[in-house]
């Protein structure tokens, strides 16, 4: 089955990173961190292959983190390999660096600290902080470069302000995906803990993007883990 092959590939990727992982019947487990991966492969509309990854960890308040990747290619194998490559480039390193304390030779996740902003009378919220693992901004374009990338750092700064002003203490997972075609934004998706984050969606829609020509797309995952047990 395709899902079995994906689990084998996840296990191989972990071993290649020097991480002790066990391939079991239905998942891949890092015993020392109780971090485990499950996978499902299914066919979406128009016959497109979709790879869905489930990430479980005792450090996460939301169980599990869910990430989906569409695969493109001339064969099912090519589609699966392309979808898995998207997983490796995006959430894989965020997961092992944030949830397994693994440090790659060339760190893939950008690590920083966000502090909750709140009205002055909410003194108890002043010490709420998160360690942020920001995955690489993955772009796709029919032209040489994705013009959406130029506006993404400004949007990311706005997203930080929104997050620190409105999100509750605890661990959180954010995913962004934006696509534009022929100068128009055709897809805006901001998820918080696997659900549509309407305030994030509104923020993205009001942002001044450079849509460029042709097809453009950007995607990022952000893992927020509380500091000091908040």
PDB file of C-alpha atoms in Angstrom:
ATOM      1  CA  UNK A   1       0.000   0.000   0.000  1.00  0.00           C
ATOM      2  CA  UNK A   2       1.082   3.560  -0.682  1.00  0.00           C
ATOM      3  CA  UNK A   3       0.746   4.564   2.984  1.00  0.00           C
ATOM      4  CA  UNK A   4       3.150   1.758   3.950  1.00  0.00           C
ATOM      5  CA  UNK A   5       5.673   3.103   1.463  1.00  0.00           C
ATOM      6  CA  UNK A   6       5.332   6.582   2.944  1.00  0.00           C
ATOM      7  CA  UNK A   7       5.974   5.246   6.452  1.00  0.00           C
ATOM      8  CA  UNK A   8       9.077   3.512   5.127  1.00  0.00           C
ATOM      9  CA  UNK A   9      10.205   6.823   3.596  1.00  0.00           C
ATOM     10  CA  UNK A  10       9.581   8.726   6.850  1.00  0.00           C
ATOM     11  CA  UNK A  11      11.527   6.086   8.766  1.00  0.00           C
ATOM     12  CA  UNK A  12      14.373   6.322   6.263  1.00  0.00           C
ATOM     13  CA  UNK A  13      14.452  10.121   6.518  1.00  0.00           C
ATOM     14  CA  UNK A  14      14.658   9.972  10.318  1.00  0.00           C
ATOM     15  CA  UNK A  15      17.443   7.385  10.247  1.00  0.00           C
ATOM     16  CA  UNK A  16      19.319   9.528   7.699  1.00  0.00           C
ATOM     17  CA  UNK A  17      19.162  12.396  10.213  1.00  0.00           C
ATOM     18  CA  UNK A  18      20.702  10.195  12.896  1.00  0.00           C
ATOM     19  CA  UNK A  19      17.426   9.870  14.803  1.00  0.00           C
ATOM     20  CA  UNK A  20      16.584   6.539  16.439  1.00  0.00           C
ATOM     21  CA  UNK A  21      13.134   5.674  15.105  1.00  0.00           C
ATOM     22  CA  UNK A  22      11.061   2.484  15.013  1.00  0.00           C
ATOM     23  CA  UNK A  23       8.915   1.489  12.031  1.00  0.00           C
ATOM     24  CA  UNK A  24       5.767  -0.147  13.388  1.00  0.00           C
ATOM     25  CA  UNK A  25       2.718  -1.513  11.550  1.00  0.00           C
ATOM     26  CA  UNK A  26       0.709   1.724  11.481  1.00  0.00           C
ATOM     27  CA  UNK A  27       3.221   4.454  12.323  1.00  0.00           C
ATOM     28  CA  UNK A  28       6.815   5.534  12.868  1.00  0.00           C
ATOM     29  CA  UNK A  29       7.794   6.197  16.497  1.00  0.00           C
ATOM     30  CA  UNK A  30      10.591   8.110  18.194  1.00  0.00           C
ATOM     31  CA  UNK A  31      10.480   6.293  21.523  1.00  0.00           C
ATOM     32  CA  UNK A  32      12.601   8.773  23.466  1.00  0.00           C
ATOM     33  CA  UNK A  33      10.247  11.670  22.629  1.00  0.00           C
ATOM     34  CA  UNK A  34       6.975   9.767  22.125  1.00  0.00           C
ATOM     35  CA  UNK A  35       6.813  11.528  18.760  1.00  0.00           C
ATOM     36  CA  UNK A  36       5.107   9.518  16.075  1.00  0.00           C
ATOM     37  CA  UNK A  37       4.062   9.890  12.452  1.00  0.00           C
ATOM     38  CA  UNK A  38       1.110   8.340  10.652  1.00  0.00           C
ATOM     39  CA  UNK A  39       0.343   8.661   6.935  1.00  0.00           C
ATOM     40  CA  UNK A  40      -2.568   8.210   4.566  1.00  0.00           C
ATOM     41  CA  UNK A  41      -2.621   8.396   0.774  1.00  0.00           C
ATOM     42  CA  UNK A  42      -5.876   8.922  -1.058  1.00  0.00           C
ATOM     43  CA  UNK A  43      -7.284  10.173  -4.343  1.00  0.00           C
ATOM     44  CA  UNK A  44      -8.877  13.612  -4.396  1.00  0.00           C
ATOM     45  CA  UNK A  45     -11.056  15.213  -7.066  1.00  0.00           C
ATOM     46  CA  UNK A  46      -9.865  14.890 -10.662  1.00  0.00           C
ATOM     47  CA  UNK A  47      -7.835  11.838  -9.640  1.00  0.00           C
ATOM     48  CA  UNK A  48      -5.101  13.850  -7.939  1.00  0.00           C
ATOM     49  CA  UNK A  49      -3.009  12.003  -5.339  1.00  0.00           C
ATOM     50  CA  UNK A  50      -3.011  13.540  -1.857  1.00  0.00           C
ATOM     51  CA  UNK A  51      -0.611  12.625   0.943  1.00  0.00           C
ATOM     52  CA  UNK A  52      -1.801  13.349   4.476  1.00  0.00           C
ATOM     53  CA  UNK A  53       0.647  13.262   7.406  1.00  0.00           C
ATOM     54  CA  UNK A  54      -0.433  13.073  11.063  1.00  0.00           C
ATOM     55  CA  UNK A  55       2.041  14.115  13.765  1.00  0.00           C
ATOM     56  CA  UNK A  56       1.459  13.183  17.413  1.00  0.00           C
ATOM     57  CA  UNK A  57       3.473  14.491  20.377  1.00  0.00           C
ATOM     58  CA  UNK A  58       2.892  15.013  24.117  1.00  0.00           C
ATOM     59  CA  UNK A  59       4.163  18.578  23.556  1.00  0.00           C
ATOM     60  CA  UNK A  60       1.141  19.387  21.388  1.00  0.00           C
ATOM     61  CA  UNK A  61      -2.184  20.454  22.848  1.00  0.00           C
ATOM     62  CA  UNK A  62      -3.891  19.683  19.536  1.00  0.00           C
ATOM     63  CA  UNK A  63      -3.704  16.040  18.492  1.00  0.00           C
ATOM     64  CA  UNK A  64      -2.571  15.488  15.864  1.00  0.00           C
ATOM     65  CA  UNK A  65      -1.036  18.110  13.605  1.00  0.00           C
ATOM     66  CA  UNK A  66      -2.381  17.359  10.124  1.00  0.00           C
ATOM     67  CA  UNK A  67      -0.618  18.359   6.905  1.00  0.00           C
ATOM     68  CA  UNK A  68      -1.776  17.555   3.367  1.00  0.00           C
ATOM     69  CA  UNK A  69       0.266  17.593   0.162  1.00  0.00           C
ATOM     70  CA  UNK A  70      -0.924  17.195  -3.416  1.00  0.00           C
ATOM     71  CA  UNK A  71       1.354  15.238  -5.725  1.00  0.00           C
ATOM     72  CA  UNK A  72       1.982  15.970  -9.406  1.00  0.00           C
ATOM     73  CA  UNK A  73       3.611  13.721 -11.979  1.00  0.00           C
ATOM     74  CA  UNK A  74       3.068  11.410 -14.911  1.00  0.00           C
ATOM     75  CA  UNK A  75       2.779   8.313 -12.714  1.00  0.00           C
ATOM     76  CA  UNK A  76       1.436   7.535  -9.254  1.00  0.00           C
ATOM     77  CA  UNK A  77       4.997   6.964  -8.043  1.00  0.00           C
ATOM     78  CA  UNK A  78       6.081  10.387  -9.275  1.00  0.00           C
ATOM     79  CA  UNK A  79       3.045  11.989  -7.636  1.00  0.00           C
ATOM     80  CA  UNK A  80       3.793  10.269  -4.331  1.00  0.00           C
ATOM     81  CA  UNK A  81       7.472  11.200  -4.432  1.00  0.00           C
ATOM     82  CA  UNK A  82       6.668  14.828  -5.176  1.00  0.00           C
ATOM     83  CA  UNK A  83       4.129  15.022  -2.354  1.00  0.00           C
ATOM     84  CA  UNK A  84       6.646  13.451   0.036  1.00  0.00           C
ATOM     85  CA  UNK A  85       9.302  15.952  -1.047  1.00  0.00           C
ATOM     86  CA  UNK A  86       6.928  18.767  -0.038  1.00  0.00           C
ATOM     87  CA  UNK A  87       6.571  17.124   3.374  1.00  0.00           C
ATOM     88  CA  UNK A  88      10.354  16.914   3.781  1.00  0.00           C
ATOM     89  CA  UNK A  89      10.855  20.544   2.764  1.00  0.00           C
ATOM     90  CA  UNK A  90       8.115  21.867   5.017  1.00  0.00           C
ATOM     91  CA  UNK A  91       6.825  20.346   8.224  1.00  0.00           C
ATOM     92  CA  UNK A  92       9.348  17.491   8.627  1.00  0.00           C
ATOM     93  CA  UNK A  93      12.199  19.642   9.899  1.00  0.00           C
ATOM     94  CA  UNK A  94       9.876  21.780  11.996  1.00  0.00           C
ATOM     95  CA  UNK A  95       8.664  18.584  13.690  1.00  0.00           C
ATOM     96  CA  UNK A  96      12.050  17.043  14.417  1.00  0.00           C
ATOM     97  CA  UNK A  97      13.670  20.326  15.484  1.00  0.00           C
ATOM     98  CA  UNK A  98      10.753  21.493  17.621  1.00  0.00           C
ATOM     99  CA  UNK A  99       9.359  18.214  18.956  1.00  0.00           C
ATOM    100  CA  UNK A 100      12.473  16.016  19.072  1.00  0.00           C
ATOM    101  CA  UNK A 101      15.173  18.594  19.903  1.00  0.00           C
ATOM    102  CA  UNK A 102      17.075  17.597  16.791  1.00  0.00           C
ATOM    103  CA  UNK A 103      19.474  20.132  15.332  1.00  0.00           C
ATOM    104  CA  UNK A 104      20.303  19.669  11.660  1.00  0.00           C
ATOM    105  CA  UNK A 105      23.736  20.635  10.351  1.00  0.00           C
ATOM    106  CA  UNK A 106      21.950  23.361   8.415  1.00  0.00           C
ATOM    107  CA  UNK A 107      18.935  24.277  10.534  1.00  0.00           C
ATOM    108  CA  UNK A 108      15.781  24.342   8.431  1.00  0.00           C
ATOM    109  CA  UNK A 109      13.483  26.005  10.967  1.00  0.00           C
ATOM    110  CA  UNK A 110      13.854  29.651  11.928  1.00  0.00           C
ATOM    111  CA  UNK A 111      13.764  29.810  15.741  1.00  0.00           C
ATOM    112  CA  UNK A 112      12.623  32.899  17.638  1.00  0.00           C
ATOM    113  CA  UNK A 113      10.552  33.937  20.660  1.00  0.00           C
ATOM    114  CA  UNK A 114       7.131  35.574  20.505  1.00  0.00           C
ATOM    115  CA  UNK A 115       5.655  37.240  23.574  1.00  0.00           C
ATOM    116  CA  UNK A 116       1.929  37.709  24.092  1.00  0.00           C
ATOM    117  CA  UNK A 117       0.717  41.285  23.845  1.00  0.00           C
ATOM    118  CA  UNK A 118      -2.356  42.140  25.914  1.00  0.00           C
ATOM    119  CA  UNK A 119      -4.100  45.094  27.577  1.00  0.00           C
ATOM    120  CA  UNK A 120      -2.204  46.520  30.549  1.00  0.00           C
ATOM    121  CA  UNK A 121      -4.829  45.285  33.018  1.00  0.00           C
ATOM    122  CA  UNK A 122      -4.228  41.666  32.051  1.00  0.00           C
ATOM    123  CA  UNK A 123      -1.056  41.445  34.123  1.00  0.00           C
ATOM    124  CA  UNK A 124      -1.242  37.650  34.306  1.00  0.00           C
ATOM    125  CA  UNK A 125      -0.741  37.389  30.541  1.00  0.00           C
ATOM    126  CA  UNK A 126       2.442  39.446  30.425  1.00  0.00           C
ATOM    127  CA  UNK A 127       4.766  36.440  30.786  1.00  0.00           C
ATOM    128  CA  UNK A 128       3.157  34.246  28.116  1.00  0.00           C
ATOM    129  CA  UNK A 129       5.861  33.376  25.601  1.00  0.00           C
ATOM    130  CA  UNK A 130       6.296  30.889  22.777  1.00  0.00           C
ATOM    131  CA  UNK A 131       9.358  29.390  21.142  1.00  0.00           C
ATOM    132  CA  UNK A 132       8.593  29.645  17.443  1.00  0.00           C
ATOM    133  CA  UNK A 133       9.824  27.178  14.843  1.00  0.00           C
ATOM    134  CA  UNK A 134       9.123  28.779  11.485  1.00  0.00           C
ATOM    135  CA  UNK A 135       9.463  26.431   8.559  1.00  0.00           C
ATOM    136  CA  UNK A 136      10.949  27.558   5.250  1.00  0.00           C
ATOM    137  CA  UNK A 137       8.675  29.559   2.958  1.00  0.00           C
ATOM    138  CA  UNK A 138       8.114  27.144   0.080  1.00  0.00           C
ATOM    139  CA  UNK A 139       7.245  28.760  -3.212  1.00  0.00           C
ATOM    140  CA  UNK A 140       6.034  27.537  -6.583  1.00  0.00           C
ATOM    141  CA  UNK A 141       5.712  29.566  -9.761  1.00  0.00           C
ATOM    142  CA  UNK A 142       5.324  29.197 -13.482  1.00  0.00           C
ATOM    143  CA  UNK A 143       7.757  32.095 -13.819  1.00  0.00           C
ATOM    144  CA  UNK A 144      11.310  32.025 -12.461  1.00  0.00           C
ATOM    145  CA  UNK A 145      10.391  33.410  -9.011  1.00  0.00           C
ATOM    146  CA  UNK A 146       7.201  33.665  -6.989  1.00  0.00           C
ATOM    147  CA  UNK A 147       6.324  37.332  -6.615  1.00  0.00           C
ATOM    148  CA  UNK A 148       4.233  36.470  -3.541  1.00  0.00           C
ATOM    149  CA  UNK A 149       7.527  35.924  -1.691  1.00  0.00           C
ATOM    150  CA  UNK A 150       8.288  39.641  -1.827  1.00  0.00           C
ATOM    151  CA  UNK A 151       5.281  40.497   0.313  1.00  0.00           C
ATOM    152  CA  UNK A 152       5.465  37.498   2.626  1.00  0.00           C
ATOM    153  CA  UNK A 153       7.921  38.900   5.255  1.00  0.00           C
ATOM    154  CA  UNK A 154       5.625  41.881   5.850  1.00  0.00           C
ATOM    155  CA  UNK A 155       2.632  39.550   6.160  1.00  0.00           C
ATOM    156  CA  UNK A 156       4.590  37.324   8.580  1.00  0.00           C
ATOM    157  CA  UNK A 157       5.261  40.329  10.829  1.00  0.00           C
ATOM    158  CA  UNK A 158       1.534  41.140  10.828  1.00  0.00           C
ATOM    159  CA  UNK A 159       0.744  37.496  11.585  1.00  0.00           C
ATOM    160  CA  UNK A 160       3.028  37.587  14.630  1.00  0.00           C
ATOM    161  CA  UNK A 161       1.173  40.630  15.988  1.00  0.00           C
ATOM    162  CA  UNK A 162      -2.180  38.951  15.437  1.00  0.00           C
ATOM    163  CA  UNK A 163      -1.005  35.711  17.054  1.00  0.00           C
ATOM    164  CA  UNK A 164       0.466  37.347  20.160  1.00  0.00           C
ATOM    165  CA  UNK A 165      -2.600  39.561  20.618  1.00  0.00           C
ATOM    166  CA  UNK A 166      -5.304  36.924  20.240  1.00  0.00           C
ATOM    167  CA  UNK A 167      -4.125  33.333  20.667  1.00  0.00           C
ATOM    168  CA  UNK A 168      -4.530  31.522  23.994  1.00  0.00           C
ATOM    169  CA  UNK A 169      -1.548  30.142  25.965  1.00  0.00           C
ATOM    170  CA  UNK A 170      -0.381  26.653  25.048  1.00  0.00           C
ATOM    171  CA  UNK A 171       1.066  24.970  21.975  1.00  0.00           C
ATOM    172  CA  UNK A 172      -0.222  25.905  18.538  1.00  0.00           C
ATOM    173  CA  UNK A 173       0.356  25.059  14.892  1.00  0.00           C
ATOM    174  CA  UNK A 174      -0.164  27.531  12.046  1.00  0.00           C
ATOM    175  CA  UNK A 175      -0.150  26.863   8.314  1.00  0.00           C
ATOM    176  CA  UNK A 176      -0.377  29.425   5.557  1.00  0.00           C
ATOM    177  CA  UNK A 177      -0.979  28.821   1.863  1.00  0.00           C
ATOM    178  CA  UNK A 178      -1.581  31.491  -0.772  1.00  0.00           C
ATOM    179  CA  UNK A 179      -1.891  31.145  -4.527  1.00  0.00           C
ATOM    180  CA  UNK A 180      -2.387  33.717  -7.269  1.00  0.00           C
ATOM    181  CA  UNK A 181      -3.143  33.362 -10.967  1.00  0.00           C
ATOM    182  CA  UNK A 182      -2.991  36.091 -13.603  1.00  0.00           C
ATOM    183  CA  UNK A 183      -2.781  38.883 -11.046  1.00  0.00           C
ATOM    184  CA  UNK A 184      -5.545  37.641  -8.737  1.00  0.00           C
ATOM    185  CA  UNK A 185      -5.396  35.810  -5.412  1.00  0.00           C
ATOM    186  CA  UNK A 186      -7.231  32.529  -6.033  1.00  0.00           C
ATOM    187  CA  UNK A 187      -6.552  30.758  -2.718  1.00  0.00           C
ATOM    188  CA  UNK A 188      -6.098  32.138   0.783  1.00  0.00           C
ATOM    189  CA  UNK A 189      -5.701  29.636   3.588  1.00  0.00           C
ATOM    190  CA  UNK A 190      -4.553  30.346   7.144  1.00  0.00           C
ATOM    191  CA  UNK A 191      -5.064  27.460   9.567  1.00  0.00           C
ATOM    192  CA  UNK A 192      -4.662  27.522  13.346  1.00  0.00           C
ATOM    193  CA  UNK A 193      -4.546  24.107  15.029  1.00  0.00           C
ATOM    194  CA  UNK A 194      -5.903  22.390  11.888  1.00  0.00           C
ATOM    195  CA  UNK A 195      -8.900  24.731  11.586  1.00  0.00           C
ATOM    196  CA  UNK A 196      -9.529  27.819   9.464  1.00  0.00           C
ATOM    197  CA  UNK A 197      -8.336  30.876  11.389  1.00  0.00           C
ATOM    198  CA  UNK A 198     -10.756  33.538  10.220  1.00  0.00           C
ATOM    199  CA  UNK A 199      -8.771  36.465  11.653  1.00  0.00           C
ATOM    200  CA  UNK A 200      -5.701  35.158   9.824  1.00  0.00           C
ATOM    201  CA  UNK A 201      -7.701  34.782   6.629  1.00  0.00           C
ATOM    202  CA  UNK A 202      -8.951  38.368   6.921  1.00  0.00           C
ATOM    203  CA  UNK A 203      -5.398  39.567   7.554  1.00  0.00           C
ATOM    204  CA  UNK A 204      -4.175  37.816   4.406  1.00  0.00           C
ATOM    205  CA  UNK A 205      -7.014  39.149   2.271  1.00  0.00           C
ATOM    206  CA  UNK A 206      -6.323  42.733   3.363  1.00  0.00           C
ATOM    207  CA  UNK A 207      -2.578  42.421   2.746  1.00  0.00           C
ATOM    208  CA  UNK A 208      -1.051  44.133  -0.288  1.00  0.00           C
ATOM    209  CA  UNK A 209       0.338  41.187  -2.273  1.00  0.00           C
ATOM    210  CA  UNK A 210       2.374  41.373  -5.458  1.00  0.00           C
ATOM    211  CA  UNK A 211       0.455  38.841  -7.543  1.00  0.00           C
ATOM    212  CA  UNK A 212       2.745  38.936 -10.560  1.00  0.00           C
ATOM    213  CA  UNK A 213       2.019  36.981 -13.740  1.00  0.00           C
ATOM    214  CA  UNK A 214       1.179  33.348 -14.260  1.00  0.00           C
ATOM    215  CA  UNK A 215       0.691  31.006 -11.297  1.00  0.00           C
ATOM    216  CA  UNK A 216       2.323  31.847  -7.957  1.00  0.00           C
ATOM    217  CA  UNK A 217       2.070  30.041  -4.602  1.00  0.00           C
ATOM    218  CA  UNK A 218       3.705  30.193  -1.166  1.00  0.00           C
ATOM    219  CA  UNK A 219       3.329  27.915   1.842  1.00  0.00           C
ATOM    220  CA  UNK A 220       4.715  27.870   5.398  1.00  0.00           C
ATOM    221  CA  UNK A 221       4.189  26.035   8.681  1.00  0.00           C
ATOM    222  CA  UNK A 222       4.804  27.560  12.109  1.00  0.00           C
ATOM    223  CA  UNK A 223       5.072  25.584  15.357  1.00  0.00           C
ATOM    224  CA  UNK A 224       4.583  27.565  18.600  1.00  0.00           C
ATOM    225  CA  UNK A 225       5.616  25.849  21.832  1.00  0.00           C
ATOM    226  CA  UNK A 226       5.047  27.518  25.230  1.00  0.00           C
ATOM    227  CA  UNK A 227       8.082  28.643  27.231  1.00  0.00           C
ATOM    228  CA  UNK A 228       8.057  28.108  30.972  1.00  0.00           C
ATOM    229  CA  UNK A 229       5.050  25.812  30.988  1.00  0.00           C
ATOM    230  CA  UNK A 230       2.491  28.459  29.955  1.00  0.00           C
TER     231      UNK A 230
END
